[in-house]
Amino acid sequence: MKKYMTKKIVIIGMVAVLASFLIYGVVSEKAKFSPVGYNLKMDFSGEEVPTFMADVQERLDKEMITNMNYHTNTTLVIKRANKVFPIIEPILAKYGVPDDFKYLAVIESSLVNAVSPAGARGVWQFMPATAKEKGMEVSDEVDERYHLEKSTEAACKYLLVAKEKFGSWTLAAASYNGGMNGISKKMEEQQVDNYYDLLLTEETSRYVFRILALKEIMKNSDKYGFRIPNEALYYNIPTRKLVIDSSITDLAKFAKSQGVNYKILKIHNPWLRDKKLTNTSGKKYEIEIPTSGYNKQ
């Protein structure tokens, strides 16, 4: 009898342990994979997203789930946006380009001066030839693809031409990835006239949906679990602009003469790509010098 009771107690104990494990497992999995609802009524630059189409809804869902769970990058772009968007937004408005296009910059570069394997550079990821076509200087010493204001203006010029060509901001956005000629060719081959009816390469097919997902998550970051206090966001610090129309033989010495060092000069002027600035033509360059943020407390 005693032996029977001992065996019964052992069995009950094992069942309890197993049950607690299963309960914990269910709770953990539910907490980890619980879907977060989002409104399927979305638009890009005022153009409605046809989420009634099965493939459109699935493609959007893929990008929402991916970016909701890509915590490192999504957290960083939210923090960076507080610093970068105030520079981009008024330029988009000046050119009449919808504000939603700032999220195109997010998916292009995560709002940093990225370098792609193909050679595209900067927040807006321009290739050298396209950058020069849009009026940016690209050389060993100066590369204005790294100049946020000038590259944003160049992006606006491209997008306005694309909008004029396609009559749609959504197609204009897609062409930023697939090229105007590439999108036009696919439209002609497939005899359709909008992005959501086109069969495109995987990257271009995902492109607008990635923009939509980041727009939704970044505009409603608390809802999606990205609760970042204001003090944790990145901020622009005050600078003064110094106009230079001659050569600078040593940027490190120049930086010291302005009360900063070489590192700080390059952080605030990433378009300066060498240790010197050769300027025999008298071209005017604006160099930003921080006025606070680096001084001793």
Short mmCIF file of N, CA and C in Angstrom, two decimals, residues 122-281:
data_model
loop_
_atom_site.label_atom_id
_atom_site.label_comp_id
_atom_site.label_asym_id
_atom_site.label_seq_id
_atom_site.Cartn_x
_atom_site.Cartn_y
_atom_site.Cartn_z
N GLY A 122 24.34 57.13 -49.49
CA GLY A 122 23.57 58.17 -48.84
C GLY A 122 22.22 57.69 -48.35
N VAL A 123 21.50 58.60 -47.70
CA VAL A 123 20.18 58.28 -47.17
C VAL A 123 19.22 57.91 -48.29
N TRP A 124 19.35 58.58 -49.44
CA TRP A 124 18.45 58.32 -50.57
C TRP A 124 19.02 57.34 -51.58
N GLN A 125 20.20 56.82 -51.35
CA GLN A 125 20.79 55.74 -52.14
C GLN A 125 20.87 56.04 -53.65
N PHE A 126 21.57 57.12 -53.98
CA PHE A 126 21.77 57.46 -55.38
C PHE A 126 23.01 56.76 -55.94
N MET A 127 22.91 56.29 -57.18
CA MET A 127 24.07 55.84 -57.92
C MET A 127 24.79 57.08 -58.46
N PRO A 128 26.10 56.99 -58.73
CA PRO A 128 26.86 58.18 -59.16
C PRO A 128 26.27 58.90 -60.37
N ALA A 129 25.91 58.15 -61.42
CA ALA A 129 25.42 58.79 -62.65
C ALA A 129 24.11 59.53 -62.40
N THR A 130 23.20 58.91 -61.67
CA THR A 130 21.90 59.55 -61.39
C THR A 130 22.10 60.79 -60.52
N ALA A 131 23.01 60.70 -59.56
CA ALA A 131 23.29 61.85 -58.69
C ALA A 131 23.78 63.04 -59.51
N LYS A 132 24.68 62.78 -60.43
CA LYS A 132 25.21 63.86 -61.26
C LYS A 132 24.13 64.44 -62.16
N GLU A 133 23.26 63.57 -62.69
CA GLU A 133 22.15 64.04 -63.53
C GLU A 133 21.24 65.00 -62.77
N LYS A 134 21.11 64.75 -61.46
CA LYS A 134 20.23 65.58 -60.63
C LYS A 134 20.98 66.75 -59.98
N GLY A 135 22.19 67.02 -60.44
CA GLY A 135 22.89 68.23 -60.01
C GLY A 135 23.80 68.09 -58.81
N MET A 136 24.05 66.88 -58.36
CA MET A 136 24.94 66.69 -57.20
C MET A 136 26.38 66.48 -57.66
N GLU A 137 27.29 67.01 -56.88
CA GLU A 137 28.72 66.81 -57.15
C GLU A 137 29.15 65.47 -56.55
N VAL A 138 29.83 64.67 -57.37
CA VAL A 138 30.33 63.37 -56.92
C VAL A 138 31.78 63.24 -57.38
N SER A 139 32.70 63.32 -56.41
CA SER A 139 34.13 63.21 -56.72
C SER A 139 34.82 62.54 -55.54
N ASP A 140 36.14 62.41 -55.64
CA ASP A 140 36.89 61.79 -54.54
C ASP A 140 36.88 62.65 -53.28
N GLU A 141 36.72 63.96 -53.45
CA GLU A 141 36.78 64.88 -52.30
C GLU A 141 35.40 65.32 -51.82
N VAL A 142 34.46 65.40 -52.74
CA VAL A 142 33.11 65.86 -52.40
C VAL A 142 32.09 64.89 -53.00
N ASP A 143 31.23 64.38 -52.16
CA ASP A 143 30.16 63.50 -52.63
C ASP A 143 28.86 63.94 -51.98
N GLU A 144 28.07 64.68 -52.76
CA GLU A 144 26.85 65.28 -52.20
C GLU A 144 25.70 64.28 -52.04
N ARG A 145 25.93 63.03 -52.38
CA ARG A 145 24.94 62.00 -52.04
C ARG A 145 24.86 61.83 -50.52
N TYR A 146 25.93 62.24 -49.84
CA TYR A 146 25.96 62.20 -48.37
C TYR A 146 25.43 63.49 -47.74
N HIS A 147 25.02 64.43 -48.57
CA HIS A 147 24.48 65.71 -48.09
C HIS A 147 22.97 65.56 -48.02
N LEU A 148 22.40 65.52 -46.83
CA LEU A 148 20.99 65.19 -46.67
C LEU A 148 20.07 66.15 -47.40
N GLU A 149 20.30 67.45 -47.27
CA GLU A 149 19.42 68.42 -47.92
C GLU A 149 19.50 68.30 -49.43
N LYS A 150 20.71 68.24 -49.97
CA LYS A 150 20.87 68.21 -51.43
C LYS A 150 20.39 66.90 -52.02
N SER A 151 20.61 65.81 -51.33
CA SER A 151 20.15 64.52 -51.85
C SER A 151 18.62 64.41 -51.76
N THR A 152 18.03 65.03 -50.75
CA THR A 152 16.56 65.05 -50.66
C THR A 152 15.97 65.85 -51.81
N GLU A 153 16.58 66.97 -52.12
CA GLU A 153 16.12 67.76 -53.26
C GLU A 153 16.23 66.96 -54.56
N ALA A 154 17.33 66.22 -54.72
CA ALA A 154 17.51 65.41 -55.91
C ALA A 154 16.46 64.31 -55.99
N ALA A 155 16.13 63.72 -54.86
CA ALA A 155 15.09 62.68 -54.82
C ALA A 155 13.74 63.28 -55.24
N CYS A 156 13.46 64.48 -54.76
CA CYS A 156 12.21 65.15 -55.13
C CYS A 156 12.13 65.37 -56.64
N LYS A 157 13.23 65.79 -57.23
CA LYS A 157 13.25 66.03 -58.68
C LYS A 157 12.97 64.75 -59.45
N TYR A 158 13.56 63.65 -58.98
CA TYR A 158 13.30 62.36 -59.62
C TYR A 158 11.83 61.98 -59.49
N LEU A 159 11.29 62.10 -58.31
CA LEU A 159 9.93 61.65 -58.05
C LEU A 159 8.89 62.49 -58.80
N LEU A 160 9.16 63.77 -58.97
CA LEU A 160 8.24 64.62 -59.73
C LEU A 160 8.20 64.20 -61.19
N VAL A 161 9.35 63.86 -61.75
CA VAL A 161 9.40 63.38 -63.14
C VAL A 161 8.65 62.05 -63.25
N ALA A 162 8.87 61.16 -62.28
CA ALA A 162 8.21 59.86 -62.29
C ALA A 162 6.69 60.00 -62.17
N LYS A 163 6.25 60.90 -61.31
CA LYS A 163 4.81 61.14 -61.15
C LYS A 163 4.20 61.66 -62.45
N GLU A 164 4.91 62.56 -63.10
CA GLU A 164 4.44 63.11 -64.38
C GLU A 164 4.33 61.99 -65.42
N LYS A 165 5.26 61.08 -65.39
CA LYS A 165 5.30 59.98 -66.36
C LYS A 165 4.18 58.97 -66.13
N PHE A 166 3.99 58.58 -64.87
CA PHE A 166 3.05 57.49 -64.56
C PHE A 166 1.68 57.96 -64.09
N GLY A 167 1.58 59.21 -63.63
CA GLY A 167 0.32 59.70 -63.12
C GLY A 167 -0.07 59.13 -61.78
N SER A 168 0.88 58.51 -61.09
CA SER A 168 0.61 57.84 -59.81
C SER A 168 1.82 57.95 -58.90
N TRP A 169 1.58 58.35 -57.66
CA TRP A 169 2.68 58.42 -56.69
C TRP A 169 3.17 57.01 -56.32
N THR A 170 2.25 56.05 -56.32
CA THR A 170 2.63 54.68 -55.98
C THR A 170 3.60 54.13 -57.02
N LEU A 171 3.29 54.34 -58.30
CA LEU A 171 4.20 53.89 -59.36
C LEU A 171 5.50 54.68 -59.35
N ALA A 172 5.41 55.96 -58.99
CA ALA A 172 6.63 56.77 -58.87
C ALA A 172 7.54 56.18 -57.81
N ALA A 173 6.95 55.77 -56.67
CA ALA A 173 7.73 55.15 -55.61
C ALA A 173 8.34 53.84 -56.07
N ALA A 174 7.56 53.01 -56.75
CA ALA A 174 8.07 51.73 -57.25
C ALA A 174 9.21 51.93 -58.23
N SER A 175 9.13 52.99 -59.03
CA SER A 175 10.18 53.25 -60.03
C SER A 175 11.48 53.69 -59.37
N TYR A 176 11.40 54.18 -58.13
CA TYR A 176 12.63 54.56 -57.42
C TYR A 176 13.49 53.32 -57.19
N ASN A 177 12.83 52.17 -57.12
CA ASN A 177 13.56 50.90 -56.97
C ASN A 177 13.74 50.18 -58.31
N GLY A 178 12.68 50.13 -59.11
CA GLY A 178 12.73 49.36 -60.35
C GLY A 178 13.14 50.14 -61.58
N GLY A 179 13.28 51.46 -61.44
CA GLY A 179 13.63 52.30 -62.58
C GLY A 179 12.41 52.65 -63.42
N MET A 180 12.39 53.85 -63.97
CA MET A 180 11.24 54.27 -64.78
C MET A 180 11.09 53.39 -66.01
N ASN A 181 12.19 53.10 -66.69
CA ASN A 181 12.12 52.26 -67.88
C ASN A 181 11.68 50.84 -67.53
N GLY A 182 12.19 50.34 -66.42
CA GLY A 182 11.83 48.99 -66.00
C GLY A 182 10.35 48.86 -65.70
N ILE A 183 9.79 49.83 -64.98
CA ILE A 183 8.37 49.80 -64.65
C ILE A 183 7.52 49.97 -65.91
N SER A 184 7.94 50.88 -66.79
CA SER A 184 7.19 51.11 -68.04
C SER A 184 7.15 49.85 -68.89
N LYS A 185 8.27 49.15 -68.96
CA LYS A 185 8.35 47.93 -69.77
C LYS A 185 7.42 46.86 -69.22
N LYS A 186 7.40 46.70 -67.90
CA LYS A 186 6.53 45.69 -67.28
C LYS A 186 5.05 46.04 -67.49
N MET A 187 4.72 47.32 -67.39
CA MET A 187 3.33 47.74 -67.59
C MET A 187 2.89 47.44 -69.02
N GLU A 188 3.77 47.70 -69.97
CA GLU A 188 3.45 47.45 -71.38
C GLU A 188 3.31 45.95 -71.64
N GLU A 189 4.24 45.16 -71.12
CA GLU A 189 4.20 43.71 -71.33
C GLU A 189 2.96 43.08 -70.73
N GLN A 190 2.59 43.54 -69.52
CA GLN A 190 1.49 42.90 -68.79
C GLN A 190 0.14 43.58 -69.01
N GLN A 191 0.17 44.70 -69.73
CA GLN A 191 -1.05 45.43 -70.09
C GLN A 191 -1.89 45.82 -68.87
N VAL A 192 -1.20 46.34 -67.87
CA VAL A 192 -1.87 46.88 -66.69
C VAL A 192 -1.33 48.27 -66.42
N ASP A 193 -2.04 49.03 -65.58
CA ASP A 193 -1.66 50.43 -65.39
C ASP A 193 -1.49 50.84 -63.94
N ASN A 194 -1.39 49.85 -63.02
CA ASN A 194 -1.10 50.25 -61.64
C ASN A 194 -0.19 49.23 -60.95
N TYR A 195 0.47 49.69 -59.91
CA TYR A 195 1.48 48.89 -59.21
C TYR A 195 0.93 47.57 -58.68
N TYR A 196 -0.25 47.59 -58.14
CA TYR A 196 -0.79 46.41 -57.46
C TYR A 196 -1.22 45.30 -58.42
N ASP A 197 -1.30 45.60 -59.72
CA ASP A 197 -1.61 44.58 -60.72
C ASP A 197 -0.36 44.05 -61.42
N LEU A 198 0.78 44.62 -61.12
CA LEU A 198 2.03 44.23 -61.79
C LEU A 198 2.71 43.04 -61.10
N LEU A 199 3.25 42.15 -61.92
CA LEU A 199 4.13 41.09 -61.42
C LEU A 199 5.56 41.59 -61.63
N LEU A 200 6.27 41.84 -60.54
CA LEU A 200 7.59 42.45 -60.60
C LEU A 200 8.62 41.56 -59.92
N THR A 201 9.88 41.97 -59.96
CA THR A 201 10.91 41.26 -59.23
C THR A 201 10.56 41.29 -57.74
N GLU A 202 11.11 40.38 -56.96
CA GLU A 202 10.74 40.30 -55.55
C GLU A 202 11.00 41.61 -54.82
N GLU A 203 12.15 42.23 -55.09
CA GLU A 203 12.50 43.46 -54.38
C GLU A 203 11.52 44.58 -54.68
N THR A 204 11.21 44.78 -55.96
CA THR A 204 10.28 45.85 -56.33
C THR A 204 8.85 45.51 -55.93
N SER A 205 8.53 44.22 -55.96
CA SER A 205 7.20 43.78 -55.54
C SER A 205 6.95 44.07 -54.06
N ARG A 206 8.00 43.99 -53.25
CA ARG A 206 7.89 44.25 -51.81
C ARG A 206 8.00 45.74 -51.48
N TYR A 207 8.53 46.51 -52.39
CA TYR A 207 9.00 47.86 -52.11
C TYR A 207 7.94 48.76 -51.48
N VAL A 208 6.82 48.93 -52.14
CA VAL A 208 5.77 49.83 -51.62
C VAL A 208 5.19 49.28 -50.32
N PHE A 209 5.09 47.95 -50.20
CA PHE A 209 4.55 47.35 -48.98
C PHE A 209 5.48 47.59 -47.79
N ARG A 210 6.77 47.61 -48.03
CA ARG A 210 7.72 47.93 -46.96
C ARG A 210 7.51 49.38 -46.51
N ILE A 211 7.30 50.28 -47.47
CA ILE A 211 7.03 51.68 -47.13
C ILE A 211 5.75 51.78 -46.29
N LEU A 212 4.70 51.09 -46.73
CA LEU A 212 3.43 51.13 -46.01
C LEU A 212 3.57 50.61 -44.59
N ALA A 213 4.31 49.50 -44.44
CA ALA A 213 4.48 48.91 -43.11
C ALA A 213 5.23 49.84 -42.18
N LEU A 214 6.34 50.42 -42.66
CA LEU A 214 7.11 51.33 -41.80
C LEU A 214 6.32 52.59 -41.48
N LYS A 215 5.54 53.06 -42.42
CA LYS A 215 4.69 54.23 -42.17
C LYS A 215 3.71 53.92 -41.04
N GLU A 216 3.02 52.79 -41.14
CA GLU A 216 2.03 52.41 -40.14
C GLU A 216 2.67 52.22 -38.76
N ILE A 217 3.79 51.52 -38.71
CA ILE A 217 4.43 51.22 -37.42
C ILE A 217 5.04 52.47 -36.80
N MET A 218 5.70 53.29 -37.61
CA MET A 218 6.36 54.48 -37.07
C MET A 218 5.36 55.54 -36.63
N LYS A 219 4.21 55.63 -37.32
CA LYS A 219 3.19 56.61 -36.92
C LYS A 219 2.42 56.17 -35.69
N ASN A 220 2.41 54.87 -35.43
CA ASN A 220 1.68 54.31 -34.29
C ASN A 220 2.60 53.40 -33.48
N SER A 221 3.78 53.92 -33.16
CA SER A 221 4.82 53.08 -32.55
C SER A 221 4.39 52.47 -31.21
N ASP A 222 3.66 53.21 -30.40
CA ASP A 222 3.20 52.67 -29.12
C ASP A 222 2.32 51.44 -29.31
N LYS A 223 1.45 51.51 -30.28
CA LYS A 223 0.51 50.41 -30.56
C LYS A 223 1.25 49.12 -30.87
N TYR A 224 2.40 49.24 -31.51
CA TYR A 224 3.15 48.05 -31.95
C TYR A 224 4.29 47.69 -31.00
N GLY A 225 4.26 48.27 -29.82
CA GLY A 225 5.22 47.88 -28.79
C GLY A 225 6.53 48.62 -28.79
N PHE A 226 6.65 49.68 -29.60
CA PHE A 226 7.89 50.46 -29.63
C PHE A 226 7.68 51.73 -28.82
N ARG A 227 7.76 51.58 -27.52
CA ARG A 227 7.52 52.70 -26.61
C ARG A 227 8.87 53.32 -26.23
N ILE A 228 9.22 54.36 -26.95
CA ILE A 228 10.53 54.98 -26.77
C ILE A 228 10.33 56.37 -26.17
N PRO A 229 10.84 56.62 -24.97
CA PRO A 229 10.66 57.95 -24.36
C PRO A 229 11.37 59.03 -25.15
N ASN A 230 10.86 60.24 -25.08
CA ASN A 230 11.42 61.35 -25.85
C ASN A 230 12.91 61.55 -25.61
N GLU A 231 13.32 61.35 -24.37
CA GLU A 231 14.73 61.58 -24.06
C GLU A 231 15.66 60.55 -24.69
N ALA A 232 15.07 59.44 -25.17
CA ALA A 232 15.88 58.40 -25.81
C ALA A 232 15.98 58.59 -27.32
N LEU A 233 15.22 59.54 -27.88
CA LEU A 233 15.27 59.81 -29.31
C LEU A 233 16.53 60.60 -29.65
N TYR A 234 16.93 60.54 -30.92
CA TYR A 234 18.11 61.30 -31.36
C TYR A 234 17.66 62.70 -31.80
N TYR A 235 18.50 63.68 -31.53
CA TYR A 235 18.16 65.07 -31.82
C TYR A 235 19.27 65.74 -32.63
N ASN A 236 18.86 66.68 -33.46
CA ASN A 236 19.83 67.55 -34.12
C ASN A 236 20.34 68.57 -33.12
N ILE A 237 21.62 68.85 -33.19
CA ILE A 237 22.17 69.88 -32.31
C ILE A 237 22.41 71.15 -33.11
N PRO A 238 22.44 72.30 -32.47
CA PRO A 238 22.62 73.56 -33.19
C PRO A 238 23.96 73.64 -33.92
N THR A 239 23.93 74.23 -35.11
CA THR A 239 25.16 74.42 -35.88
C THR A 239 25.16 75.82 -36.48
N ARG A 240 26.33 76.25 -36.86
CA ARG A 240 26.43 77.48 -37.65
C ARG A 240 27.01 77.10 -39.01
N LYS A 241 26.60 77.82 -40.07
CA LYS A 241 27.06 77.50 -41.42
C LYS A 241 28.15 78.47 -41.84
N LEU A 242 29.24 77.89 -42.28
CA LEU A 242 30.39 78.68 -42.70
C LEU A 242 30.56 78.51 -44.21
N VAL A 243 30.50 79.60 -44.96
CA VAL A 243 30.63 79.54 -46.42
C VAL A 243 32.12 79.59 -46.79
N ILE A 244 32.55 78.60 -47.55
CA ILE A 244 33.94 78.49 -48.00
C ILE A 244 33.98 78.56 -49.52
N ASP A 245 34.82 79.43 -50.08
CA ASP A 245 34.93 79.51 -51.54
C ASP A 245 36.37 79.34 -52.01
N SER A 246 37.19 78.74 -51.15
CA SER A 246 38.60 78.48 -51.51
C SER A 246 38.98 77.09 -51.02
N SER A 247 40.21 76.71 -51.31
CA SER A 247 40.67 75.37 -50.92
C SER A 247 41.00 75.30 -49.43
N ILE A 248 40.86 74.11 -48.87
CA ILE A 248 41.30 73.82 -47.51
C ILE A 248 42.31 72.69 -47.61
N THR A 249 43.54 72.97 -47.30
CA THR A 249 44.60 71.97 -47.51
C THR A 249 44.62 70.89 -46.44
N ASP A 250 44.12 71.21 -45.25
CA ASP A 250 44.14 70.24 -44.15
C ASP A 250 42.87 70.43 -43.32
N LEU A 251 41.94 69.49 -43.48
CA LEU A 251 40.66 69.62 -42.78
C LEU A 251 40.79 69.46 -41.27
N ALA A 252 41.79 68.71 -40.82
CA ALA A 252 42.00 68.55 -39.38
C ALA A 252 42.40 69.89 -38.76
N LYS A 253 43.33 70.61 -39.39
CA LYS A 253 43.73 71.93 -38.90
C LYS A 253 42.58 72.92 -39.00
N PHE A 254 41.84 72.83 -40.09
CA PHE A 254 40.68 73.71 -40.27
C PHE A 254 39.67 73.48 -39.15
N ALA A 255 39.40 72.22 -38.83
CA ALA A 255 38.44 71.89 -37.77
C ALA A 255 38.87 72.52 -36.45
N LYS A 256 40.15 72.38 -36.12
CA LYS A 256 40.65 72.94 -34.86
C LYS A 256 40.52 74.46 -34.84
N SER A 257 40.70 75.07 -35.99
CA SER A 257 40.56 76.54 -36.05
C SER A 257 39.11 76.97 -35.81
N GLN A 258 38.18 76.04 -35.99
CA GLN A 258 36.76 76.34 -35.78
C GLN A 258 36.24 75.85 -34.43
N GLY A 259 37.15 75.36 -33.60
CA GLY A 259 36.77 74.96 -32.25
C GLY A 259 36.24 73.53 -32.14
N VAL A 260 36.44 72.73 -33.18
CA VAL A 260 36.02 71.32 -33.12
C VAL A 260 37.21 70.47 -33.59
N ASN A 261 36.99 69.15 -33.65
CA ASN A 261 38.06 68.31 -34.20
C ASN A 261 37.63 67.68 -35.51
N TYR A 262 38.53 66.93 -36.11
CA TYR A 262 38.31 66.33 -37.43
C TYR A 262 37.10 65.39 -37.42
N LYS A 263 36.97 64.57 -36.39
CA LYS A 263 35.85 63.63 -36.29
C LYS A 263 34.52 64.37 -36.31
N ILE A 264 34.40 65.42 -35.50
CA ILE A 264 33.15 66.16 -35.41
C ILE A 264 32.84 66.87 -36.72
N LEU A 265 33.86 67.41 -37.35
CA LEU A 265 33.68 68.06 -38.66
C LEU A 265 33.11 67.08 -39.67
N LYS A 266 33.65 65.86 -39.70
CA LYS A 266 33.18 64.85 -40.66
C LYS A 266 31.78 64.33 -40.31
N ILE A 267 31.47 64.21 -39.04
CA ILE A 267 30.13 63.77 -38.63
C ILE A 267 29.07 64.73 -39.16
N HIS A 268 29.35 66.03 -39.07
CA HIS A 268 28.37 67.03 -39.47
C HIS A 268 28.46 67.42 -40.95
N ASN A 269 29.49 66.97 -41.62
CA ASN A 269 29.66 67.24 -43.05
C ASN A 269 30.15 65.97 -43.75
N PRO A 270 29.32 64.93 -43.76
CA PRO A 270 29.77 63.65 -44.31
C PRO A 270 30.05 63.69 -45.81
N TRP A 271 29.60 64.74 -46.48
CA TRP A 271 29.87 64.89 -47.91
C TRP A 271 31.33 65.25 -48.19
N LEU A 272 32.06 65.68 -47.17
CA LEU A 272 33.51 65.89 -47.32
C LEU A 272 34.18 64.53 -47.21
N ARG A 273 34.72 64.02 -48.30
CA ARG A 273 35.16 62.63 -48.36
C ARG A 273 36.67 62.45 -48.26
N ASP A 274 37.43 63.54 -48.21
CA ASP A 274 38.89 63.43 -48.15
C ASP A 274 39.41 64.21 -46.95
N LYS A 275 40.73 64.30 -46.84
CA LYS A 275 41.34 65.05 -45.75
C LYS A 275 41.55 66.51 -46.12
N LYS A 276 41.17 66.83 -47.36
CA LYS A 276 41.34 68.20 -47.86
C LYS A 276 40.16 68.53 -48.76
N LEU A 277 40.05 69.81 -49.11
CA LEU A 277 39.02 70.26 -50.04
C LEU A 277 39.69 71.14 -51.08
N THR A 278 39.83 70.61 -52.29
CA THR A 278 40.45 71.37 -53.38
C THR A 278 39.35 72.15 -54.11
N ASN A 279 39.50 73.46 -54.14
CA ASN A 279 38.46 74.29 -54.73
C ASN A 279 39.11 75.43 -55.51
N THR A 280 39.51 75.12 -56.73
CA THR A 280 40.19 76.12 -57.55
C THR A 280 39.21 76.99 -58.33
N SER A 281 37.95 76.59 -58.39
CA SER A 281 36.95 77.32 -59.18
C SER A 281 36.24 78.40 -58.38
#
